[in-house]
């Protein structure tokens, strides 16, 4: 058992209270006959045991804290005769995720460690004989399905990945001119939100047709929205060139169908970002800011220095953009409106003598989707 996951042998009253109002994930599962549940906080590189139960008539109820896009759950289930089965419901940030028929319609999947294909699986409704599980487990959704294959006396491992539902995916091209490069996006059930900025590092005096840092994601949305996989090639003749003759970066963010709140991106450019401020806000009752990403000096490798012995030369790979997400989160998460001022003296300077840009991504979400830990005290 880890400090971030608590296995409950029986249904406790506290588990029943306001599970839809918390950003913590809750799992309830039954397995015929035995189940051991593990959690990974590093996308499956390492696992810690959360709970164990060898009674299919009882549910294994788990609370999983500190869920991020790198969190995965693994249910190792074993059958010892008559009939096997696994059924589960996960509640996370007001949404319910269940074992589905077919399994590919939901967010559970058979682990690659199991010698079972999706075509081998057999499904039974939650209320089916011999389990009648809805009468035994009041936390189980009636939309959930029992899943197993046609065999008995065997084991199957199931997994649940929070990657597509926990937060937006962000990415960037920052080590060379972005024009002509390709970005790849994947979502199991489809891409539903896309935002991008080309040339956040464009400066005053640069020649071009567009001001730097403006959203230029229309063609990207048109090409990729709704697809489960999309490779998008950046083409300045299609999206416009914000500063011709300047080596430009490209910053993007997207969400998958399991994350229904979309994503917004923004930037500071024109001049050095340090000392500049930006304001983000969310409209609607009880909608607040949840910062997904913030980077200072995305252009560190490609923009030439303006001072020092190497003035006129770019750092290349000897400098790296600075991830400052936690600083912006501390100030803005949970607020309906927030003005953030970039300060190199606080954040650090990732590439001295370079006029640096600043890019960020955020969502507008219901207030109960922002953990207390995400809000500065």
JSON list of C-alpha atoms in Angstrom, two decimals, residues 3-199:
[
{"chain": "A", "resi": 3, "resn": "UNK", "atom": "CA", "xyz": [0.68, 6.82, 0.73]},
{"chain": "A", "resi": 4, "resn": "UNK", "atom": "CA", "xyz": [-1.13, 7.86, -2.44]},
{"chain": "A", "resi": 5, "resn": "UNK", "atom": "CA", "xyz": [-3.57, 4.95, -2.58]},
{"chain": "A", "resi": 6, "resn": "UNK", "atom": "CA", "xyz": [-5.76, 3.51, 0.13]},
{"chain": "A", "resi": 7, "resn": "UNK", "atom": "CA", "xyz": [-7.35, 0.09, -0.26]},
{"chain": "A", "resi": 8, "resn": "UNK", "atom": "CA", "xyz": [-10.62, -0.37, 1.55]},
{"chain": "A", "resi": 9, "resn": "UNK", "atom": "CA", "xyz": [-11.72, -3.89, 2.38]},
{"chain": "A", "resi": 10, "resn": "UNK", "atom": "CA", "xyz": [-15.33, -2.88, 2.77]},
{"chain": "A", "resi": 11, "resn": "UNK", "atom": "CA", "xyz": [-17.51, 0.00, 1.66]},
{"chain": "A", "resi": 12, "resn": "UNK", "atom": "CA", "xyz": [-16.96, 2.87, 4.08]},
{"chain": "A", "resi": 13, "resn": "UNK", "atom": "CA", "xyz": [-19.36, 5.75, 4.57]},
{"chain": "A", "resi": 14, "resn": "UNK", "atom": "CA", "xyz": [-16.65, 8.26, 3.69]},
{"chain": "A", "resi": 15, "resn": "UNK", "atom": "CA", "xyz": [-16.17, 6.58, 0.32]},
{"chain": "A", "resi": 16, "resn": "UNK", "atom": "CA", "xyz": [-19.80, 7.25, -0.52]},
{"chain": "A", "resi": 17, "resn": "UNK", "atom": "CA", "xyz": [-19.63, 10.99, 0.12]},
{"chain": "A", "resi": 18, "resn": "UNK", "atom": "CA", "xyz": [-19.34, 13.32, -2.88]},
{"chain": "A", "resi": 19, "resn": "UNK", "atom": "CA", "xyz": [-17.17, 11.08, -5.03]},
{"chain": "A", "resi": 20, "resn": "UNK", "atom": "CA", "xyz": [-18.21, 13.11, -8.08]},
{"chain": "A", "resi": 21, "resn": "UNK", "atom": "CA", "xyz": [-16.92, 16.33, -6.48]},
{"chain": "A", "resi": 22, "resn": "UNK", "atom": "CA", "xyz": [-13.29, 15.27, -6.04]},
{"chain": "A", "resi": 23, "resn": "UNK", "atom": "CA", "xyz": [-10.29, 15.25, -8.38]},
{"chain": "A", "resi": 24, "resn": "UNK", "atom": "CA", "xyz": [-9.15, 12.07, -6.65]},
{"chain": "A", "resi": 25, "resn": "UNK", "atom": "CA", "xyz": [-10.03, 8.89, -8.55]},
{"chain": "A", "resi": 26, "resn": "UNK", "atom": "CA", "xyz": [-12.16, 6.15, -7.01]},
{"chain": "A", "resi": 27, "resn": "UNK", "atom": "CA", "xyz": [-12.23, 2.57, -8.23]},
{"chain": "A", "resi": 28, "resn": "UNK", "atom": "CA", "xyz": [-14.65, -0.19, -7.29]},
{"chain": "A", "resi": 29, "resn": "UNK", "atom": "CA", "xyz": [-14.14, -3.63, -8.79]},
{"chain": "A", "resi": 30, "resn": "UNK", "atom": "CA", "xyz": [-15.15, -7.27, -8.44]},
{"chain": "A", "resi": 31, "resn": "UNK", "atom": "CA", "xyz": [-13.24, -10.24, -9.79]},
{"chain": "A", "resi": 32, "resn": "UNK", "atom": "CA", "xyz": [-14.20, -13.89, -9.94]},
{"chain": "A", "resi": 33, "resn": "UNK", "atom": "CA", "xyz": [-12.16, -15.19, -8.10]},
{"chain": "A", "resi": 34, "resn": "UNK", "atom": "CA", "xyz": [-9.09, -13.11, -7.09]},
{"chain": "A", "resi": 35, "resn": "UNK", "atom": "CA", "xyz": [-7.87, -9.61, -7.90]},
{"chain": "A", "resi": 36, "resn": "UNK", "atom": "CA", "xyz": [-4.73, -7.67, -7.07]},
{"chain": "A", "resi": 37, "resn": "UNK", "atom": "CA", "xyz": [-4.69, -3.99, -8.00]},
{"chain": "A", "resi": 38, "resn": "UNK", "atom": "CA", "xyz": [-1.57, -1.93, -8.67]},
{"chain": "A", "resi": 39, "resn": "UNK", "atom": "CA", "xyz": [-0.95, 1.75, -9.46]},
{"chain": "A", "resi": 40, "resn": "UNK", "atom": "CA", "xyz": [1.77, 3.36, -11.53]},
{"chain": "A", "resi": 41, "resn": "UNK", "atom": "CA", "xyz": [2.57, 7.08, -11.40]},
{"chain": "A", "resi": 42, "resn": "UNK", "atom": "CA", "xyz": [5.17, 6.94, -14.20]},
{"chain": "A", "resi": 43, "resn": "UNK", "atom": "CA", "xyz": [3.17, 5.58, -17.16]},
{"chain": "A", "resi": 44, "resn": "UNK", "atom": "CA", "xyz": [3.82, 1.95, -16.23]},
{"chain": "A", "resi": 45, "resn": "UNK", "atom": "CA", "xyz": [7.55, 2.01, -15.62]},
{"chain": "A", "resi": 46, "resn": "UNK", "atom": "CA", "xyz": [7.03, 0.98, -11.98]},
{"chain": "A", "resi": 47, "resn": "UNK", "atom": "CA", "xyz": [4.07, -0.34, -9.99]},
{"chain": "A", "resi": 48, "resn": "UNK", "atom": "CA", "xyz": [2.93, -0.36, -6.35]},
{"chain": "A", "resi": 49, "resn": "UNK", "atom": "CA", "xyz": [0.27, -2.64, -4.92]},
{"chain": "A", "resi": 50, "resn": "UNK", "atom": "CA", "xyz": [-2.94, -0.91, -3.83]},
{"chain": "A", "resi": 51, "resn": "UNK", "atom": "CA", "xyz": [-5.11, -3.80, -2.72]},
{"chain": "A", "resi": 52, "resn": "UNK", "atom": "CA", "xyz": [-5.88, -7.51, -2.84]},
{"chain": "A", "resi": 53, "resn": "UNK", "atom": "CA", "xyz": [-9.14, -9.44, -2.53]},
{"chain": "A", "resi": 54, "resn": "UNK", "atom": "CA", "xyz": [-9.94, -13.14, -2.95]},
{"chain": "A", "resi": 55, "resn": "UNK", "atom": "CA", "xyz": [-13.73, -12.96, -2.60]},
{"chain": "A", "resi": 56, "resn": "UNK", "atom": "CA", "xyz": [-15.74, -12.17, -5.73]},
{"chain": "A", "resi": 57, "resn": "UNK", "atom": "CA", "xyz": [-18.86, -11.37, -3.70]},
{"chain": "A", "resi": 58, "resn": "UNK", "atom": "CA", "xyz": [-17.06, -8.40, -2.12]},
{"chain": "A", "resi": 59, "resn": "UNK", "atom": "CA", "xyz": [-15.86, -5.29, -3.93]},
{"chain": "A", "resi": 60, "resn": "UNK", "atom": "CA", "xyz": [-12.38, -3.88, -3.71]},
{"chain": "A", "resi": 61, "resn": "UNK", "atom": "CA", "xyz": [-12.85, -0.13, -3.26]},
{"chain": "A", "resi": 62, "resn": "UNK", "atom": "CA", "xyz": [-9.83, 2.10, -3.80]},
{"chain": "A", "resi": 63, "resn": "UNK", "atom": "CA", "xyz": [-9.02, 5.79, -3.50]},
{"chain": "A", "resi": 64, "resn": "UNK", "atom": "CA", "xyz": [-6.24, 6.93, -5.82]},
{"chain": "A", "resi": 65, "resn": "UNK", "atom": "CA", "xyz": [-4.76, 10.34, -5.03]},
{"chain": "A", "resi": 66, "resn": "UNK", "atom": "CA", "xyz": [-2.42, 12.57, -7.02]},
{"chain": "A", "resi": 67, "resn": "UNK", "atom": "CA", "xyz": [-3.76, 11.35, -10.35]},
{"chain": "A", "resi": 68, "resn": "UNK", "atom": "CA", "xyz": [-1.96, 12.76, -13.39]},
{"chain": "A", "resi": 69, "resn": "UNK", "atom": "CA", "xyz": [-1.72, 11.84, -17.06]},
{"chain": "A", "resi": 70, "resn": "UNK", "atom": "CA", "xyz": [1.07, 9.43, -16.05]},
{"chain": "A", "resi": 71, "resn": "UNK", "atom": "CA", "xyz": [-1.17, 7.41, -13.71]},
{"chain": "A", "resi": 72, "resn": "UNK", "atom": "CA", "xyz": [-2.23, 3.89, -14.65]},
{"chain": "A", "resi": 73, "resn": "UNK", "atom": "CA", "xyz": [-4.13, 1.17, -12.80]},
{"chain": "A", "resi": 74, "resn": "UNK", "atom": "CA", "xyz": [-3.55, -2.55, -13.27]},
{"chain": "A", "resi": 75, "resn": "UNK", "atom": "CA", "xyz": [-6.01, -5.26, -12.19]},
{"chain": "A", "resi": 76, "resn": "UNK", "atom": "CA", "xyz": [-4.46, -8.75, -12.12]},
{"chain": "A", "resi": 77, "resn": "UNK", "atom": "CA", "xyz": [-7.35, -11.22, -11.97]},
{"chain": "A", "resi": 78, "resn": "UNK", "atom": "CA", "xyz": [-7.40, -15.01, -11.60]},
{"chain": "A", "resi": 79, "resn": "UNK", "atom": "CA", "xyz": [-10.19, -17.57, -11.98]},
{"chain": "A", "resi": 80, "resn": "UNK", "atom": "CA", "xyz": [-10.27, -20.95, -10.23]},
{"chain": "A", "resi": 81, "resn": "UNK", "atom": "CA", "xyz": [-13.11, -22.67, -12.02]},
{"chain": "A", "resi": 82, "resn": "UNK", "atom": "CA", "xyz": [-16.78, -22.51, -13.08]},
{"chain": "A", "resi": 83, "resn": "UNK", "atom": "CA", "xyz": [-16.62, -19.01, -14.62]},
{"chain": "A", "resi": 84, "resn": "UNK", "atom": "CA", "xyz": [-14.25, -16.08, -14.59]},
{"chain": "A", "resi": 85, "resn": "UNK", "atom": "CA", "xyz": [-15.05, -12.41, -14.66]},
{"chain": "A", "resi": 86, "resn": "UNK", "atom": "CA", "xyz": [-13.91, -8.83, -13.97]},
{"chain": "A", "resi": 87, "resn": "UNK", "atom": "CA", "xyz": [-16.09, -5.74, -13.63]},
{"chain": "A", "resi": 88, "resn": "UNK", "atom": "CA", "xyz": [-15.15, -2.20, -12.58]},
{"chain": "A", "resi": 89, "resn": "UNK", "atom": "CA", "xyz": [-16.28, 1.40, -12.27]},
{"chain": "A", "resi": 90, "resn": "UNK", "atom": "CA", "xyz": [-13.94, 4.38, -11.91]},
{"chain": "A", "resi": 91, "resn": "UNK", "atom": "CA", "xyz": [-15.14, 7.83, -10.87]},
{"chain": "A", "resi": 92, "resn": "UNK", "atom": "CA", "xyz": [-12.84, 10.73, -11.67]},
{"chain": "A", "resi": 93, "resn": "UNK", "atom": "CA", "xyz": [-13.57, 14.45, -11.76]},
{"chain": "A", "resi": 94, "resn": "UNK", "atom": "CA", "xyz": [-17.30, 14.01, -12.06]},
{"chain": "A", "resi": 95, "resn": "UNK", "atom": "CA", "xyz": [-17.13, 11.43, -14.85]},
{"chain": "A", "resi": 96, "resn": "UNK", "atom": "CA", "xyz": [-17.72, 7.68, -14.66]},
{"chain": "A", "resi": 97, "resn": "UNK", "atom": "CA", "xyz": [-15.68, 5.11, -16.60]},
{"chain": "A", "resi": 98, "resn": "UNK", "atom": "CA", "xyz": [-16.72, 1.45, -16.72]},
{"chain": "A", "resi": 99, "resn": "UNK", "atom": "CA", "xyz": [-15.75, -1.86, -18.22]},
{"chain": "A", "resi": 100, "resn": "UNK", "atom": "CA", "xyz": [-17.61, -1.78, -21.55]},
{"chain": "A", "resi": 101, "resn": "UNK", "atom": "CA", "xyz": [-18.92, -4.13, -24.25]},
{"chain": "A", "resi": 102, "resn": "UNK", "atom": "CA", "xyz": [-16.76, -4.16, -26.30]},
{"chain": "A", "resi": 103, "resn": "UNK", "atom": "CA", "xyz": [-13.81, -3.27, -24.11]},
{"chain": "A", "resi": 104, "resn": "UNK", "atom": "CA", "xyz": [-12.43, -0.98, -26.81]},
{"chain": "A", "resi": 105, "resn": "UNK", "atom": "CA", "xyz": [-15.45, 1.31, -26.46]},
{"chain": "A", "resi": 106, "resn": "UNK", "atom": "CA", "xyz": [-14.16, 2.47, -23.07]},
{"chain": "A", "resi": 107, "resn": "UNK", "atom": "CA", "xyz": [-10.88, 3.22, -21.34]},
{"chain": "A", "resi": 108, "resn": "UNK", "atom": "CA", "xyz": [-10.11, -0.19, -19.88]},
{"chain": "A", "resi": 109, "resn": "UNK", "atom": "CA", "xyz": [-7.98, -2.58, -21.90]},
{"chain": "A", "resi": 110, "resn": "UNK", "atom": "CA", "xyz": [-6.45, -6.01, -21.66]},
{"chain": "A", "resi": 111, "resn": "UNK", "atom": "CA", "xyz": [-2.80, -5.71, -20.70]},
{"chain": "A", "resi": 112, "resn": "UNK", "atom": "CA", "xyz": [-0.23, -6.63, -23.31]},
{"chain": "A", "resi": 113, "resn": "UNK", "atom": "CA", "xyz": [1.14, -9.01, -20.65]},
{"chain": "A", "resi": 114, "resn": "UNK", "atom": "CA", "xyz": [-1.97, -11.18, -21.06]},
{"chain": "A", "resi": 115, "resn": "UNK", "atom": "CA", "xyz": [-2.15, -13.73, -23.84]},
{"chain": "A", "resi": 116, "resn": "UNK", "atom": "CA", "xyz": [-5.71, -12.71, -24.67]},
{"chain": "A", "resi": 117, "resn": "UNK", "atom": "CA", "xyz": [-6.99, -10.66, -27.60]},
{"chain": "A", "resi": 118, "resn": "UNK", "atom": "CA", "xyz": [-10.06, -8.45, -27.53]},
{"chain": "A", "resi": 119, "resn": "UNK", "atom": "CA", "xyz": [-11.74, -10.84, -29.96]},
{"chain": "A", "resi": 120, "resn": "UNK", "atom": "CA", "xyz": [-11.54, -13.60, -27.34]},
{"chain": "A", "resi": 121, "resn": "UNK", "atom": "CA", "xyz": [-13.50, -11.68, -24.72]},
{"chain": "A", "resi": 122, "resn": "UNK", "atom": "CA", "xyz": [-16.99, -12.57, -23.52]},
{"chain": "A", "resi": 123, "resn": "UNK", "atom": "CA", "xyz": [-19.32, -10.02, -21.91]},
{"chain": "A", "resi": 124, "resn": "UNK", "atom": "CA", "xyz": [-22.15, -10.16, -19.37]},
{"chain": "A", "resi": 125, "resn": "UNK", "atom": "CA", "xyz": [-24.27, -7.33, -18.01]},
{"chain": "A", "resi": 126, "resn": "UNK", "atom": "CA", "xyz": [-23.66, -6.23, -14.44]},
{"chain": "A", "resi": 127, "resn": "UNK", "atom": "CA", "xyz": [-26.93, -7.79, -13.27]},
{"chain": "A", "resi": 128, "resn": "UNK", "atom": "CA", "xyz": [-26.19, -11.16, -14.88]},
{"chain": "A", "resi": 129, "resn": "UNK", "atom": "CA", "xyz": [-26.23, -14.55, -13.18]},
{"chain": "A", "resi": 130, "resn": "UNK", "atom": "CA", "xyz": [-24.44, -15.96, -11.28]},
{"chain": "A", "resi": 131, "resn": "UNK", "atom": "CA", "xyz": [-23.06, -12.72, -9.85]},
{"chain": "A", "resi": 132, "resn": "UNK", "atom": "CA", "xyz": [-26.06, -10.35, -9.50]},
{"chain": "A", "resi": 133, "resn": "UNK", "atom": "CA", "xyz": [-23.37, -7.86, -8.52]},
{"chain": "A", "resi": 134, "resn": "UNK", "atom": "CA", "xyz": [-25.57, -4.75, -8.42]},
{"chain": "A", "resi": 135, "resn": "UNK", "atom": "CA", "xyz": [-27.26, -6.15, -5.33]},
{"chain": "A", "resi": 136, "resn": "UNK", "atom": "CA", "xyz": [-23.86, -6.67, -3.67]},
{"chain": "A", "resi": 137, "resn": "UNK", "atom": "CA", "xyz": [-21.97, -3.55, -4.74]},
{"chain": "A", "resi": 138, "resn": "UNK", "atom": "CA", "xyz": [-23.95, -0.31, -4.65]},
{"chain": "A", "resi": 139, "resn": "UNK", "atom": "CA", "xyz": [-21.00, 1.64, -6.08]},
{"chain": "A", "resi": 140, "resn": "UNK", "atom": "CA", "xyz": [-20.92, -0.38, -9.31]},
{"chain": "A", "resi": 141, "resn": "UNK", "atom": "CA", "xyz": [-22.46, 1.36, -12.30]},
{"chain": "A", "resi": 142, "resn": "UNK", "atom": "CA", "xyz": [-25.31, -0.57, -13.92]},
{"chain": "A", "resi": 143, "resn": "UNK", "atom": "CA", "xyz": [-23.64, 0.27, -17.28]},
{"chain": "A", "resi": 144, "resn": "UNK", "atom": "CA", "xyz": [-20.57, -1.81, -16.39]},
{"chain": "A", "resi": 145, "resn": "UNK", "atom": "CA", "xyz": [-19.99, -5.24, -17.92]},
{"chain": "A", "resi": 146, "resn": "UNK", "atom": "CA", "xyz": [-18.39, -8.39, -16.64]},
{"chain": "A", "resi": 147, "resn": "UNK", "atom": "CA", "xyz": [-15.48, -9.33, -18.92]},
{"chain": "A", "resi": 148, "resn": "UNK", "atom": "CA", "xyz": [-13.55, -12.57, -19.34]},
{"chain": "A", "resi": 149, "resn": "UNK", "atom": "CA", "xyz": [-12.71, -15.03, -22.09]},
{"chain": "A", "resi": 150, "resn": "UNK", "atom": "CA", "xyz": [-14.25, -18.47, -22.64]},
{"chain": "A", "resi": 151, "resn": "UNK", "atom": "CA", "xyz": [-11.63, -20.22, -20.50]},
{"chain": "A", "resi": 152, "resn": "UNK", "atom": "CA", "xyz": [-11.53, -21.07, -16.81]},
{"chain": "A", "resi": 153, "resn": "UNK", "atom": "CA", "xyz": [-8.66, -21.61, -14.36]},
{"chain": "A", "resi": 154, "resn": "UNK", "atom": "CA", "xyz": [-6.72, -18.80, -16.00]},
{"chain": "A", "resi": 155, "resn": "UNK", "atom": "CA", "xyz": [-5.57, -15.23, -15.38]},
{"chain": "A", "resi": 156, "resn": "UNK", "atom": "CA", "xyz": [-6.19, -11.96, -17.25]},
{"chain": "A", "resi": 157, "resn": "UNK", "atom": "CA", "xyz": [-4.71, -8.56, -16.49]},
{"chain": "A", "resi": 158, "resn": "UNK", "atom": "CA", "xyz": [-6.70, -5.40, -17.20]},
{"chain": "A", "resi": 159, "resn": "UNK", "atom": "CA", "xyz": [-5.42, -1.82, -17.23]},
{"chain": "A", "resi": 160, "resn": "UNK", "atom": "CA", "xyz": [-6.87, 1.68, -17.03]},
{"chain": "A", "resi": 161, "resn": "UNK", "atom": "CA", "xyz": [-4.84, 4.64, -18.30]},
{"chain": "A", "resi": 162, "resn": "UNK", "atom": "CA", "xyz": [-5.62, 8.21, -17.17]},
{"chain": "A", "resi": 163, "resn": "UNK", "atom": "CA", "xyz": [-3.47, 9.78, -19.89]},
{"chain": "A", "resi": 164, "resn": "UNK", "atom": "CA", "xyz": [-6.32, 10.83, -22.18]},
{"chain": "A", "resi": 165, "resn": "UNK", "atom": "CA", "xyz": [-8.68, 12.07, -19.48]},
{"chain": "A", "resi": 166, "resn": "UNK", "atom": "CA", "xyz": [-6.45, 13.68, -16.83]},
{"chain": "A", "resi": 167, "resn": "UNK", "atom": "CA", "xyz": [-5.12, 16.75, -18.64]},
{"chain": "A", "resi": 168, "resn": "UNK", "atom": "CA", "xyz": [-4.24, 18.20, -22.05]},
{"chain": "A", "resi": 169, "resn": "UNK", "atom": "CA", "xyz": [-1.25, 16.96, -24.00]},
{"chain": "A", "resi": 170, "resn": "UNK", "atom": "CA", "xyz": [1.27, 19.66, -24.86]},
{"chain": "A", "resi": 171, "resn": "UNK", "atom": "CA", "xyz": [4.20, 19.67, -27.23]},
{"chain": "A", "resi": 172, "resn": "UNK", "atom": "CA", "xyz": [6.54, 21.94, -29.15]},
{"chain": "A", "resi": 173, "resn": "UNK", "atom": "CA", "xyz": [9.07, 22.21, -31.94]},
{"chain": "A", "resi": 174, "resn": "UNK", "atom": "CA", "xyz": [11.84, 24.42, -30.59]},
{"chain": "A", "resi": 175, "resn": "UNK", "atom": "CA", "xyz": [15.20, 23.12, -31.85]},
{"chain": "A", "resi": 176, "resn": "UNK", "atom": "CA", "xyz": [14.83, 24.20, -35.49]},
{"chain": "A", "resi": 177, "resn": "UNK", "atom": "CA", "xyz": [12.51, 26.11, -37.80]},
{"chain": "A", "resi": 178, "resn": "UNK", "atom": "CA", "xyz": [9.08, 24.54, -37.32]},
{"chain": "A", "resi": 179, "resn": "UNK", "atom": "CA", "xyz": [7.95, 25.02, -40.92]},
{"chain": "A", "resi": 180, "resn": "UNK", "atom": "CA", "xyz": [8.00, 21.64, -42.65]},
{"chain": "A", "resi": 181, "resn": "UNK", "atom": "CA", "xyz": [8.12, 19.65, -39.40]},
{"chain": "A", "resi": 182, "resn": "UNK", "atom": "CA", "xyz": [5.37, 17.24, -38.42]},
{"chain": "A", "resi": 183, "resn": "UNK", "atom": "CA", "xyz": [3.62, 16.88, -35.07]},
{"chain": "A", "resi": 184, "resn": "UNK", "atom": "CA", "xyz": [1.82, 13.65, -34.17]},
{"chain": "A", "resi": 185, "resn": "UNK", "atom": "CA", "xyz": [-1.29, 13.41, -32.01]},
{"chain": "A", "resi": 186, "resn": "UNK", "atom": "CA", "xyz": [-3.08, 10.27, -30.83]},
{"chain": "A", "resi": 187, "resn": "UNK", "atom": "CA", "xyz": [-6.28, 9.71, -28.86]},
{"chain": "A", "resi": 188, "resn": "UNK", "atom": "CA", "xyz": [-7.97, 6.36, -28.36]},
{"chain": "A", "resi": 189, "resn": "UNK", "atom": "CA", "xyz": [-11.45, 7.82, -28.89]},
{"chain": "A", "resi": 190, "resn": "UNK", "atom": "CA", "xyz": [-10.67, 10.91, -30.93]},
{"chain": "A", "resi": 191, "resn": "UNK", "atom": "CA", "xyz": [-9.03, 14.33, -30.69]},
{"chain": "A", "resi": 192, "resn": "UNK", "atom": "CA", "xyz": [-11.54, 16.94, -29.49]},
{"chain": "A", "resi": 193, "resn": "UNK", "atom": "CA", "xyz": [-9.58, 20.09, -28.73]},
{"chain": "A", "resi": 194, "resn": "UNK", "atom": "CA", "xyz": [-6.60, 21.66, -30.54]},
{"chain": "A", "resi": 195, "resn": "UNK", "atom": "CA", "xyz": [-4.74, 24.92, -29.99]},
{"chain": "A", "resi": 196, "resn": "UNK", "atom": "CA", "xyz": [-1.42, 26.07, -31.46]},
{"chain": "A", "resi": 197, "resn": "UNK", "atom": "CA", "xyz": [0.89, 29.07, -31.85]},
{"chain": "A", "resi": 198, "resn": "UNK", "atom": "CA", "xyz": [3.49, 29.46, -34.60]},
{"chain": "A", "resi": 199, "resn": "UNK", "atom": "CA", "xyz": [6.33, 31.91, -33.99]}
]
